XYZ file of C-alpha atoms in Angstrom:
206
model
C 0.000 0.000 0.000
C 2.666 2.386 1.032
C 4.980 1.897 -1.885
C 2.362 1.994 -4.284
C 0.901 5.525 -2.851
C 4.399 6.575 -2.846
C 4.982 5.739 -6.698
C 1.892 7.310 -6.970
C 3.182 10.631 -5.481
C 1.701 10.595 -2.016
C 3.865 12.759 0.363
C 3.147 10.935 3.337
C 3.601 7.678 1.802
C 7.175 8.436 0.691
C 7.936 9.646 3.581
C 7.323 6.501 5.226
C 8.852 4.617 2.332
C 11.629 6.715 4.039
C 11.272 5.536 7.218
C 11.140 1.791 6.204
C 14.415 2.165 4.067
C 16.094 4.039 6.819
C 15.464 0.977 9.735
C 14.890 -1.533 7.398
C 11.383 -2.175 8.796
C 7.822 -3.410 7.000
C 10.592 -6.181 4.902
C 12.346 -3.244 3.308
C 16.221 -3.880 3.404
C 18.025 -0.990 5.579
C 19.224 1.527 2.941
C 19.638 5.321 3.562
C 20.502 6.046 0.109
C 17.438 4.988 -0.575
C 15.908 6.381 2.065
C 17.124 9.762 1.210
C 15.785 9.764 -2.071
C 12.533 9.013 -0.347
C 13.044 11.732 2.198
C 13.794 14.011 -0.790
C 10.505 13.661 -2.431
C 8.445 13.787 0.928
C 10.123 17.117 1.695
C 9.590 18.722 -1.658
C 5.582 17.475 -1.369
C 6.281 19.443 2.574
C 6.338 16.867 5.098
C 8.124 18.208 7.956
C 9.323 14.967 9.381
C 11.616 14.227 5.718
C 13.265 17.758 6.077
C 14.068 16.681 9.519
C 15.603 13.395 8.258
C 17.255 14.927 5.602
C 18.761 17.862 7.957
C 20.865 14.748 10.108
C 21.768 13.181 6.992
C 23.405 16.880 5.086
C 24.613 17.238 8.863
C 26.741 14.070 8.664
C 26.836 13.898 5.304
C 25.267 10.070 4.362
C 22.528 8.299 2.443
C 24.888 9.747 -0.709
C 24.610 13.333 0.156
C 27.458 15.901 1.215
C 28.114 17.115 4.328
C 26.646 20.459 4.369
C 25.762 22.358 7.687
C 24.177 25.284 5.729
C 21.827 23.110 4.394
C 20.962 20.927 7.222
C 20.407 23.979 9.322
C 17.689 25.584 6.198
C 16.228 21.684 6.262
C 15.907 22.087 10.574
C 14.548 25.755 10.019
C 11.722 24.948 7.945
C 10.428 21.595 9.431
C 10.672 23.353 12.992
C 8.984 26.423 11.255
C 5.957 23.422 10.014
C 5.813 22.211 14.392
C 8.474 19.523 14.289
C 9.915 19.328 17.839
C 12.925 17.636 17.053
C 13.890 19.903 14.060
C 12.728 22.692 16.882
C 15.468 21.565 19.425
C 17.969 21.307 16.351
C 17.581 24.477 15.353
C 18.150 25.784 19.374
C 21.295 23.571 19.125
C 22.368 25.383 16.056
C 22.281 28.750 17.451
C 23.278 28.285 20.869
C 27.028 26.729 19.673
C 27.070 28.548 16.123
C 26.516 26.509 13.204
C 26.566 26.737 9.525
C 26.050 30.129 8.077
C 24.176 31.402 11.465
C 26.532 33.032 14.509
C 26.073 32.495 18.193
C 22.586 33.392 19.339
C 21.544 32.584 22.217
C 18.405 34.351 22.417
C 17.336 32.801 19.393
C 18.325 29.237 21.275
C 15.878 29.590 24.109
C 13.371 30.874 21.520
C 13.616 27.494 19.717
C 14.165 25.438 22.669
C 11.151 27.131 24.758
C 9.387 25.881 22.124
C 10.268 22.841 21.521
C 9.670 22.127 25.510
C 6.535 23.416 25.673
C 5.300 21.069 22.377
C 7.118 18.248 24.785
C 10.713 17.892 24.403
C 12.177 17.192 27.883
C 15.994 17.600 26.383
C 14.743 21.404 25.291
C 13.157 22.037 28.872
C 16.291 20.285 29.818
C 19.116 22.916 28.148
C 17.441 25.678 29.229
C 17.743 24.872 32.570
C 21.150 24.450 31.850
C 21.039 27.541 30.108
C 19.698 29.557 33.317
C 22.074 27.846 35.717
C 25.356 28.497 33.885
C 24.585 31.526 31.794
C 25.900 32.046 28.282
C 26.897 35.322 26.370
C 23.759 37.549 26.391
C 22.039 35.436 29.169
C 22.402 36.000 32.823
C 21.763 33.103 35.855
C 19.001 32.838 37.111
C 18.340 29.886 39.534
C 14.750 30.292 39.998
C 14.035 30.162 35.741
C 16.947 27.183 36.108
C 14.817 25.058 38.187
C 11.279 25.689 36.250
C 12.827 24.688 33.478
C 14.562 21.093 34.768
C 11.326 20.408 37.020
C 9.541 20.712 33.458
C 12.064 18.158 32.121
C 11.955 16.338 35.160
C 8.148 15.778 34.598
C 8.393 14.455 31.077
C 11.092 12.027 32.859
C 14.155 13.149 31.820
C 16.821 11.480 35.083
C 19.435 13.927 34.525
C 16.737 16.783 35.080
C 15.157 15.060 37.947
C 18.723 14.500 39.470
C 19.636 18.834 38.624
C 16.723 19.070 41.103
C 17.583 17.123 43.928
C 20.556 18.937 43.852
C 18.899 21.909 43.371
C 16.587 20.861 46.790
C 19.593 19.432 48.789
C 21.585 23.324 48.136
C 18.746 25.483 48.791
C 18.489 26.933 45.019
C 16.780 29.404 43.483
C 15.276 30.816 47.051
C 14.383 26.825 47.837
C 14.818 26.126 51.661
C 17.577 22.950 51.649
C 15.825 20.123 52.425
C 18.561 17.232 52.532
C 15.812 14.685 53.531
C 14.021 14.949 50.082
C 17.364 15.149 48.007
C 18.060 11.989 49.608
C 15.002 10.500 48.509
C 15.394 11.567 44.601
C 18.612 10.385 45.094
C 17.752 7.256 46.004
C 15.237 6.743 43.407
C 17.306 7.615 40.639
C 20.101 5.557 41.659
C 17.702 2.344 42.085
C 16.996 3.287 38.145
C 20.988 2.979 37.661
C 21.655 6.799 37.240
C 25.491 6.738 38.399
C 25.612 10.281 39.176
C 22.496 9.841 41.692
C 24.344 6.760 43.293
C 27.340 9.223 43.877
C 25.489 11.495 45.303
C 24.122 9.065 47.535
C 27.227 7.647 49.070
C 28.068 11.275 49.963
C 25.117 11.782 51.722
C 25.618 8.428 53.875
């Protein structure tokens, strides 16, 4: 059905054609080559999702297609322009460390990445926190934004967010009161899950 809507023209269908050549799912043999040129046709009938594709593969230049960070970054802008939350956090990426043709921006960054988290992306809600805590050229620290933004990731289940907050509640940040008896508890959660870093922090509490 799928190949024969995507002979046929159907956007959607060749972008899935995509998909199945990319993993080599629904008995299609794993082939990005081909996958691209499925990609390729998807993105010229607008699906988001094939610029995204596209934007990793002209970012590390496979599936037969140069490396070329201009281009991925133009595939990124317009799929996150058309709602994709991946392509939304790409884009973020690109700006806050300077890619392609654009410069440093971080303001542009939490644009993207605000976002992106708010559509759902816990590793956008994620580097913004990160963003806040550490600050970065045009952005000052601020602890309180820092810890709205990981307890957002946090919710979606992102470990490394939920462990930035029982840090966060064990130091008193962001006008918290320290509460060492809750860190411990994260902690202790998180390092039943196998987070290492939680496990550390742990054994320095006991």
């Amino acid at each position: 059905y799928f190949l024969k809507a995507a002979v046929m023209g159907n956007p959607e269908a060749q972008f899935w054609m995509g998909e199945f050549s990319y993993f080599g799912e629904m008995d299609s043999q794993m082939d990005i080559v081909r996958a691209v040129k499925w990609f390729e046709q998807a993105a010229d009938g607008g699906v988001a999702g094939a610029k995204r594709y596209l934007a990793w593969c002209y970012d590390e230049g496979v599936g037969g297609v140069p490396q070329d960070p201009v281009r991925a970054v133009n595939l990124d802008r317009e799929a996150a322009e058309q709602g994709d939350i991946i392509s939304q956090f790409s884009l973020g990426l690109a700006y806050a460390n300077g890619k392609g043709s654009l410069p440093k921006n971080p303001q542009q960054a939490i644009h993207w990445w605000t976002i992106a988290a708010n559509g759902g992306s816990a590793a956008a809600a994620f580097n913004l926190g990160n963003l806040y805590e550490d600050g970065l050229e045009g952005v000052s620290i601020d602890e309180r934004q820092a810890i709205q933004w990981y307890e957002k990731s946090a919710d979606m289940g992102n470990s490394d967010a939920q462990l930035k907050i029982s840090v966060a509640i064990a130091k008193g940040m962001g006008r918290m009161r320290p509460n060492p008896e809750r860190a411990v508890e994260f902690w202790r959660k998180l390092a039943n899950l196998g987070n290492p870093e939680a496990q550390v922090e742990l054994g320095k509490a006991y």
